[in-house]
Coordinates of C-alpha atoms and ligand atoms in Angstrom, one line a residue:
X1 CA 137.7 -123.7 -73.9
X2 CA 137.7 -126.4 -76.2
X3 CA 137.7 -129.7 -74.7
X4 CA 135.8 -131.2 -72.0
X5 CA 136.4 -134.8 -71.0
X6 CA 134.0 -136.5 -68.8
X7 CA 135.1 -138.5 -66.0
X8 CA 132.9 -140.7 -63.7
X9 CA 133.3 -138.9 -60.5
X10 CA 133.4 -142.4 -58.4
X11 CA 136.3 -143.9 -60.6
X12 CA 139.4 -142.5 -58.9
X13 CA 141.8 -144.3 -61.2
X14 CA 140.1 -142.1 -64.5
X15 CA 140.3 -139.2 -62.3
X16 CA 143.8 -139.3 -62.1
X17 CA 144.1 -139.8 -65.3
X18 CA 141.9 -136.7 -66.5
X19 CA 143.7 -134.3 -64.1
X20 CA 147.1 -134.7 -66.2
X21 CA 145.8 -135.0 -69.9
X22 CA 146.0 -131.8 -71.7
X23 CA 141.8 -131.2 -71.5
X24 CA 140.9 -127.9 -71.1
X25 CA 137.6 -129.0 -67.9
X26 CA 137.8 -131.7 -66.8
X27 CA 133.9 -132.6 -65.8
X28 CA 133.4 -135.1 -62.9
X29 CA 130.3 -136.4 -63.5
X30 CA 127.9 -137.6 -60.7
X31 CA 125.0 -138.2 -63.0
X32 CA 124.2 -141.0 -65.4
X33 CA 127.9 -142.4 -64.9
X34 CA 127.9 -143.4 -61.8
X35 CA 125.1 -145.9 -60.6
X36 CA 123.3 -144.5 -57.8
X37 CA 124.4 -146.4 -55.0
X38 CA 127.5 -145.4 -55.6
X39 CA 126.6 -141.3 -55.5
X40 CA 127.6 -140.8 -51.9
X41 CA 130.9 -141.5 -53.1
X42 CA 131.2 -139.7 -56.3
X43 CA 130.2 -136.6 -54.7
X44 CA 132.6 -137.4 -51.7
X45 CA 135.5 -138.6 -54.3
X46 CA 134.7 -135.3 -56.7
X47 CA 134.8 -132.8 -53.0
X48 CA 138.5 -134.2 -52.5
X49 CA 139.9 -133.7 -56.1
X50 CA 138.8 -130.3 -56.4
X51 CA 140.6 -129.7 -52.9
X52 CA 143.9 -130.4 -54.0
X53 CA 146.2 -128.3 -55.4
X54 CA 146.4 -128.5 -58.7
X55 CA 147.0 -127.1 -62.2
X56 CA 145.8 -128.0 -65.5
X57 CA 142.4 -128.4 -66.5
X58 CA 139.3 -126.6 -65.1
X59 CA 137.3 -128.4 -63.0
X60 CA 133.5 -128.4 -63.5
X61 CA 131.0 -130.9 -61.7
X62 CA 128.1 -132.4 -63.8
X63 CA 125.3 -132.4 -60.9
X64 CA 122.4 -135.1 -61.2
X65 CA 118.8 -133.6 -62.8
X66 CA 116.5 -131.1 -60.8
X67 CA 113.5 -133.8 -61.2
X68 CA 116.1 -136.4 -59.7
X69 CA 115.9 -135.1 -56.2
X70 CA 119.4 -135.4 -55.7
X71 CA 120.9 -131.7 -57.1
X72 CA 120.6 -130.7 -53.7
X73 CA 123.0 -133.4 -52.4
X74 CA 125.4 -133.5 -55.1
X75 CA 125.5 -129.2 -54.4
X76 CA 126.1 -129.4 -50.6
X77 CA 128.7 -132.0 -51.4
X78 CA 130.8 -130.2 -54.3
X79 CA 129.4 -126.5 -54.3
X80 CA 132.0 -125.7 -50.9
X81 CA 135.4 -127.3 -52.6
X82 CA 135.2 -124.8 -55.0
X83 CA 134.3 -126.4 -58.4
X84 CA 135.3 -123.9 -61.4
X85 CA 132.1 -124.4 -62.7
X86 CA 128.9 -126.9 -63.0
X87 CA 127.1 -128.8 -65.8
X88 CA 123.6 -129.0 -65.6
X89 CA 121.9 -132.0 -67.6
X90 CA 118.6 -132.1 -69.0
X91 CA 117.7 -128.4 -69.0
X92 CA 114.3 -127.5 -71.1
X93 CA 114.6 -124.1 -70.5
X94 CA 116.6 -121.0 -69.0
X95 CA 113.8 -120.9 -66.5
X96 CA 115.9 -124.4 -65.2
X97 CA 119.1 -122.6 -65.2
X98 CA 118.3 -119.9 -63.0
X99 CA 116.7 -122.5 -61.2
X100 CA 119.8 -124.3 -60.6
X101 CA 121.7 -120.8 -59.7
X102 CA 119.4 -120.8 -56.6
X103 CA 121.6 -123.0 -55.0
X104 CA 124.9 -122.7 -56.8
X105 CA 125.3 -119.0 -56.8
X106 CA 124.0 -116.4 -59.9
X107 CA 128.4 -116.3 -60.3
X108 CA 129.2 -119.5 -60.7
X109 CA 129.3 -120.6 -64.3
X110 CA 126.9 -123.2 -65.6
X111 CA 126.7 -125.3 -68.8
X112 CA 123.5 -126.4 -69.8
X113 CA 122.8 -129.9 -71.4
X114 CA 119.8 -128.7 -73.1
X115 CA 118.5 -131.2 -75.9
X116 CA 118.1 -134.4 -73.3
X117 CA 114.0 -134.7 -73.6
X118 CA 111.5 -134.0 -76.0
X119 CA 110.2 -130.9 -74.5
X120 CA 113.4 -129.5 -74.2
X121 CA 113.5 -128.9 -78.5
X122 CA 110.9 -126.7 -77.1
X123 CA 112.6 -124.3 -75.0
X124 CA 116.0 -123.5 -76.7
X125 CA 114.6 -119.8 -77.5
X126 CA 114.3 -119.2 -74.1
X127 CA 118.1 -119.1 -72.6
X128 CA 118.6 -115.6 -73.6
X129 CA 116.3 -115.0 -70.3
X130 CA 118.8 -116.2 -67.8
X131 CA 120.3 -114.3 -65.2
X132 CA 122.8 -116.5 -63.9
X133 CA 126.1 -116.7 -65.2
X134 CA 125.5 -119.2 -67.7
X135 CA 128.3 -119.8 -69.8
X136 CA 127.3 -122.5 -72.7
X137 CA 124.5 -124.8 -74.6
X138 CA 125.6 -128.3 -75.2
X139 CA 123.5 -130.5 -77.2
X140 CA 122.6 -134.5 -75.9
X141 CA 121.8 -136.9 -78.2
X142 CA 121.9 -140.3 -75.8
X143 CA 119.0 -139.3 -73.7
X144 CA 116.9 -137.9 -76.3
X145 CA 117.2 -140.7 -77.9
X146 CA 116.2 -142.5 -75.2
X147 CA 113.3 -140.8 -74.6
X148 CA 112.4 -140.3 -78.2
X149 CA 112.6 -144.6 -78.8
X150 CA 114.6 -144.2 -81.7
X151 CA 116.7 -147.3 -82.2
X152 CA 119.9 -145.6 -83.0
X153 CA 120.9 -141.6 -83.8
X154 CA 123.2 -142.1 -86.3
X155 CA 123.2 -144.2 -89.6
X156 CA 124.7 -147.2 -90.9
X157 CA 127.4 -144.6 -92.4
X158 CA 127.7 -142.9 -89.4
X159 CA 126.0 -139.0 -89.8
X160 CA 123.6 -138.0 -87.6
X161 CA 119.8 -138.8 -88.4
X162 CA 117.3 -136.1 -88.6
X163 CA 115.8 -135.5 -85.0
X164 CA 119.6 -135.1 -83.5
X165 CA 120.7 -132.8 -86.5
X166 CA 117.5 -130.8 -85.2
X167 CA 118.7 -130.7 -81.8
X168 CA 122.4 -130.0 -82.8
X169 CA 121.3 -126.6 -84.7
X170 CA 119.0 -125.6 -82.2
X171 CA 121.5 -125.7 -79.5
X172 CA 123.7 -123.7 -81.9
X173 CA 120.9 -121.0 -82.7
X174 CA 120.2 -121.4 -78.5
X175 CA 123.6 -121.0 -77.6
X176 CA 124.5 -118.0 -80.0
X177 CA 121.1 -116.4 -79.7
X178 CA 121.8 -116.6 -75.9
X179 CA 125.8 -114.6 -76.7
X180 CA 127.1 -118.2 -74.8
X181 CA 129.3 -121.0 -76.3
X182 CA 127.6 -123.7 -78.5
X183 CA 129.6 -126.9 -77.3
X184 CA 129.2 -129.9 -79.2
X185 CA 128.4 -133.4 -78.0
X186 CA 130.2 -136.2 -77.4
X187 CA 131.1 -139.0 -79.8
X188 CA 130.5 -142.2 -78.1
X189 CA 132.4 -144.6 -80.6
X190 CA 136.1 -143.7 -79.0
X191 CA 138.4 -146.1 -80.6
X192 CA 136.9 -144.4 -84.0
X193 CA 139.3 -141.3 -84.0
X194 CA 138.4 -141.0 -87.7
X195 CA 135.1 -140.8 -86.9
X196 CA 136.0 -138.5 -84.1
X197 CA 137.8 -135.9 -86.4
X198 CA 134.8 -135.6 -88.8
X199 CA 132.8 -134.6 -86.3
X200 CA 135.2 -132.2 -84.7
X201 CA 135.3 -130.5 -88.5
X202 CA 131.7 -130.4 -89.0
X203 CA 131.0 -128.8 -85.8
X204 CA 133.5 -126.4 -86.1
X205 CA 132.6 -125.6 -89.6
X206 CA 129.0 -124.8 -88.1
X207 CA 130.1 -122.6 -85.5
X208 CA 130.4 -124.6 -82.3
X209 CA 133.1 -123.4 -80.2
X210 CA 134.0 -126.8 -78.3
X211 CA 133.3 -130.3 -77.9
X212 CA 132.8 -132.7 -74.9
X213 CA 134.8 -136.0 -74.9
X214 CA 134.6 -139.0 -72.9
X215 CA 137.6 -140.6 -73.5
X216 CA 141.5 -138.9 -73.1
X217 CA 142.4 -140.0 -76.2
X218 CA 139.9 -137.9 -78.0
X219 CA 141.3 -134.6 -76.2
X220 CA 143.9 -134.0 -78.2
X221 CA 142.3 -134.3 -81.0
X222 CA 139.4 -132.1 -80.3
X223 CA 141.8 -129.3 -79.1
X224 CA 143.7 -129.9 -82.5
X225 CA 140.7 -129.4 -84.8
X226 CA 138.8 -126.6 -82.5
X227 CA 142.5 -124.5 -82.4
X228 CA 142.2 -122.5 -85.5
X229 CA 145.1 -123.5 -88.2
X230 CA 147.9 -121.4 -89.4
X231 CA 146.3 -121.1 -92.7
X232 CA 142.8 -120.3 -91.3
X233 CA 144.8 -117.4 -89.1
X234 CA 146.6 -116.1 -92.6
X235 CA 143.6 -116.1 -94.4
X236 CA 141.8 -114.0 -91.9
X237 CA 144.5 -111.5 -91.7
X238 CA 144.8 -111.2 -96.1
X239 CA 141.1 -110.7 -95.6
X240 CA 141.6 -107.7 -92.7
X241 CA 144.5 -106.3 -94.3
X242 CA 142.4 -106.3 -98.1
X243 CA 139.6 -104.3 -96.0
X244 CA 142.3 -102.0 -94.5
X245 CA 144.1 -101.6 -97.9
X246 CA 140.4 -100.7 -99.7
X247 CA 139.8 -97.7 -96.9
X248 CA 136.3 -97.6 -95.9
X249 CA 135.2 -100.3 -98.0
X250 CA 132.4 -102.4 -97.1
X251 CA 132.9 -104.8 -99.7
X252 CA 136.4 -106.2 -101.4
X253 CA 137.6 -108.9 -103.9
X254 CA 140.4 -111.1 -103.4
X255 CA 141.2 -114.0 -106.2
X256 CA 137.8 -114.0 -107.5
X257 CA 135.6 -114.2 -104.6
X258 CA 133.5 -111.2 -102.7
X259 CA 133.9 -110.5 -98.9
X260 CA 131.7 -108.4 -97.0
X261 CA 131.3 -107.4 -93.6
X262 CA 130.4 -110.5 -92.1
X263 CA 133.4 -111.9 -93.2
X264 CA 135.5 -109.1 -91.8
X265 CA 133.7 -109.8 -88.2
X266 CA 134.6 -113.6 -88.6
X267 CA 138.4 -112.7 -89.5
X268 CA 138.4 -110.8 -86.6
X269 CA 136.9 -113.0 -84.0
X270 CA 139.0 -116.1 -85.7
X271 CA 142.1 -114.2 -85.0
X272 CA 141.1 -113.5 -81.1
X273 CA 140.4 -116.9 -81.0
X274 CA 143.4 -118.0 -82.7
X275 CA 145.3 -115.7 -80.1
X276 CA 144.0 -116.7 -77.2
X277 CA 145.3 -120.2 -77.8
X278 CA 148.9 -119.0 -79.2
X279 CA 148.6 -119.1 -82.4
X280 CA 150.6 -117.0 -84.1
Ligands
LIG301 N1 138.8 -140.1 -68.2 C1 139.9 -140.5 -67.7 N2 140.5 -141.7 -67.9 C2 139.8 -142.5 -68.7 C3 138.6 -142.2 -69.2 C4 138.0 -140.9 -68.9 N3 136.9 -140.5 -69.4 N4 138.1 -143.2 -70.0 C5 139.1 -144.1 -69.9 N5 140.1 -143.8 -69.1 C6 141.3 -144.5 -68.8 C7 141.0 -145.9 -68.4 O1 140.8 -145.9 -67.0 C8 142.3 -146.6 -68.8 O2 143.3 -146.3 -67.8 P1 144.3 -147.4 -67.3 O3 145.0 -147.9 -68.5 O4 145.1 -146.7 -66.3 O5 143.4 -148.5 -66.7 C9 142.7 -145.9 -70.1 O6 142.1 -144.6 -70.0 C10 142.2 -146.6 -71.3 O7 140.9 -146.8 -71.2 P2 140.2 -147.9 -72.2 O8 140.6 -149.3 -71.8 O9 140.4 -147.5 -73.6 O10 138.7 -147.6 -71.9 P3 137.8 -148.3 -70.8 O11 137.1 -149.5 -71.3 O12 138.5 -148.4 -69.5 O13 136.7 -147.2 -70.5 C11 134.6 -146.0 -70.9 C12 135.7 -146.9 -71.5 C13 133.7 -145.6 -71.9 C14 133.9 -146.8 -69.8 C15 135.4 -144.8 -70.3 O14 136.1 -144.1 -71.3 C16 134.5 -143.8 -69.5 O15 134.2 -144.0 -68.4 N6 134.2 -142.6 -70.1 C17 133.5 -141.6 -69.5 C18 132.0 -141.9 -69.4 C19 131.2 -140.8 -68.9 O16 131.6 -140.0 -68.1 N7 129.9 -140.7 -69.4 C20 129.1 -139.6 -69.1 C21 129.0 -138.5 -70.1 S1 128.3 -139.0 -71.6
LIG302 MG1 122.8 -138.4 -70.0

């Protein structure tokens, strides 16, 4: 998994468009895209896509809140066409999760939004608790800021400001404290595919395993940058087959700098990675 574009579930035209773009889920959302008047429909319009037959991307269904009082609805509408998995927004802690797996199942996998208030900063140590199946910790920076009042969450230039920062590397140490995915944001300014690509790097510099989109034309890109490169893959394996070569070693050289066993580990799992999306 590396991309997941969001699609309002009640827009049928972007739904067609989403099933046949090369994302890896597809998310129909029925929360804050769709106006709630039109949530009836959404739910009704998101049932009958995941019915068809299809191929291509995963499916997953973004259900409203828990505090909304419309989880319920948006379950009983989506929960029996077999979504491949659910997004839950505005988590504050794993307690909410398992929550949530009350009525979708402790199997089915769930993605938690969990950065969306102020209290949630609060609770990203506790998703190593859950007991459903959940599967990754995304970070939210339009509610929080939202609730926080700020007046923007990025600067003039265009990085983050401090409070979203925060809540970006404490989804990170959530998400990989928790053994799930850390799955970036979404970058809101979609014609900006500059933009777009810093972000991509820095997050995958960091750690974070994937990115949520909200246009088509940023899938590509964020598959691009979150596939590791043919140079990443050869550097990893010169960096295996140095520790092979050394025997037992815990530590070797190669052109001046020291690796040690972390950096073994992170050959290895960069090469897994770099496998399971075929590259060679
Ligand atoms: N999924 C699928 N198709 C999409 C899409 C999406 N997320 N966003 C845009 N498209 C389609 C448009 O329908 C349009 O198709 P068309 O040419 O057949 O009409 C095409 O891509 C180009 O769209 P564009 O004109 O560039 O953008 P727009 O002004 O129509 O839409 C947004 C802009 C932001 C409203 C739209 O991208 C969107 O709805 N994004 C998802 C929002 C969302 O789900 N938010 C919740 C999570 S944060
Ligand atoms: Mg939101």
């Amino acid at each position: 998994m590396r991309s997941l574009l969001f699609v309002p579930a009640d827009s049928e035209r972007k739904i067609e468009k989403a099933m046949t773009c090369n994302a890896d889920v597809v998310i129909l959302d029925l929360e804050d895209s769709v106006a709630l008047q039109n949530k009836p429909a959404a739910r009704a319009l998101a049932a009958q896509t995941l019915q068809r037959p299809r191929s291509g991307p995963q499916v997953y269904v973004r259900v409203n809140a828990l505090d909304s009082g419309l989880t319920s609805d948006d379950v009983a509408a989506v929960l029996p066409a077999g979504p491949e998995g659910i997004i839950q927004p505005k988590t504050e802690t794993g307690a909410c999760v398992d929550k949530l797996a009350g009525m979708v199942g402790t199997d089915m996998p769930v993605i938690a939004i969990a950065t969306e208030t102020a209290n949630a900063m609060f609770g990203l140590g506790t998703y190593t608790q859950v007991t459903a199946n959940l599967k990754g910790i995304a970070w939210g920076a339009e509610d929080l800021s939202n609730e926080l009042g700020a007046q923007a969450n990025r600067t003039a230039g265009g990085s983050l400001t401090e409070p979203y920062r925060l809540a970006r590397s404490l989804c990170l140490f959530g998400a990989r404290a928790a053994g799930v995915e850390p799955v970036d944001t979404v970058y809101v300014d979609f014609r900006n595919q500059a933009g777009l690509e810093h972000d991509c790097m820095d997050a995958v510099r960091d750690g974070f395993t994937c990115k949520m989109a909200i246009h088509p034309a940023q899938v590509d890109t964020i598959n691009r940058i979150f596939t590791p490169s043919a140079q990443q893959v050869a550097e990893a394996r010169s960096i295996i087959d140095a520790f092979a070569g050394a025997g037992d070693a815990g530590v070797v050289g190669i052109d001046g700098k020291m690796y040690d066993i972390p950096h073994l580990n992170r050959s290895r799992k960069l090469l897994h990675r770099a496998k399971a999306y075929g590259v060679t």
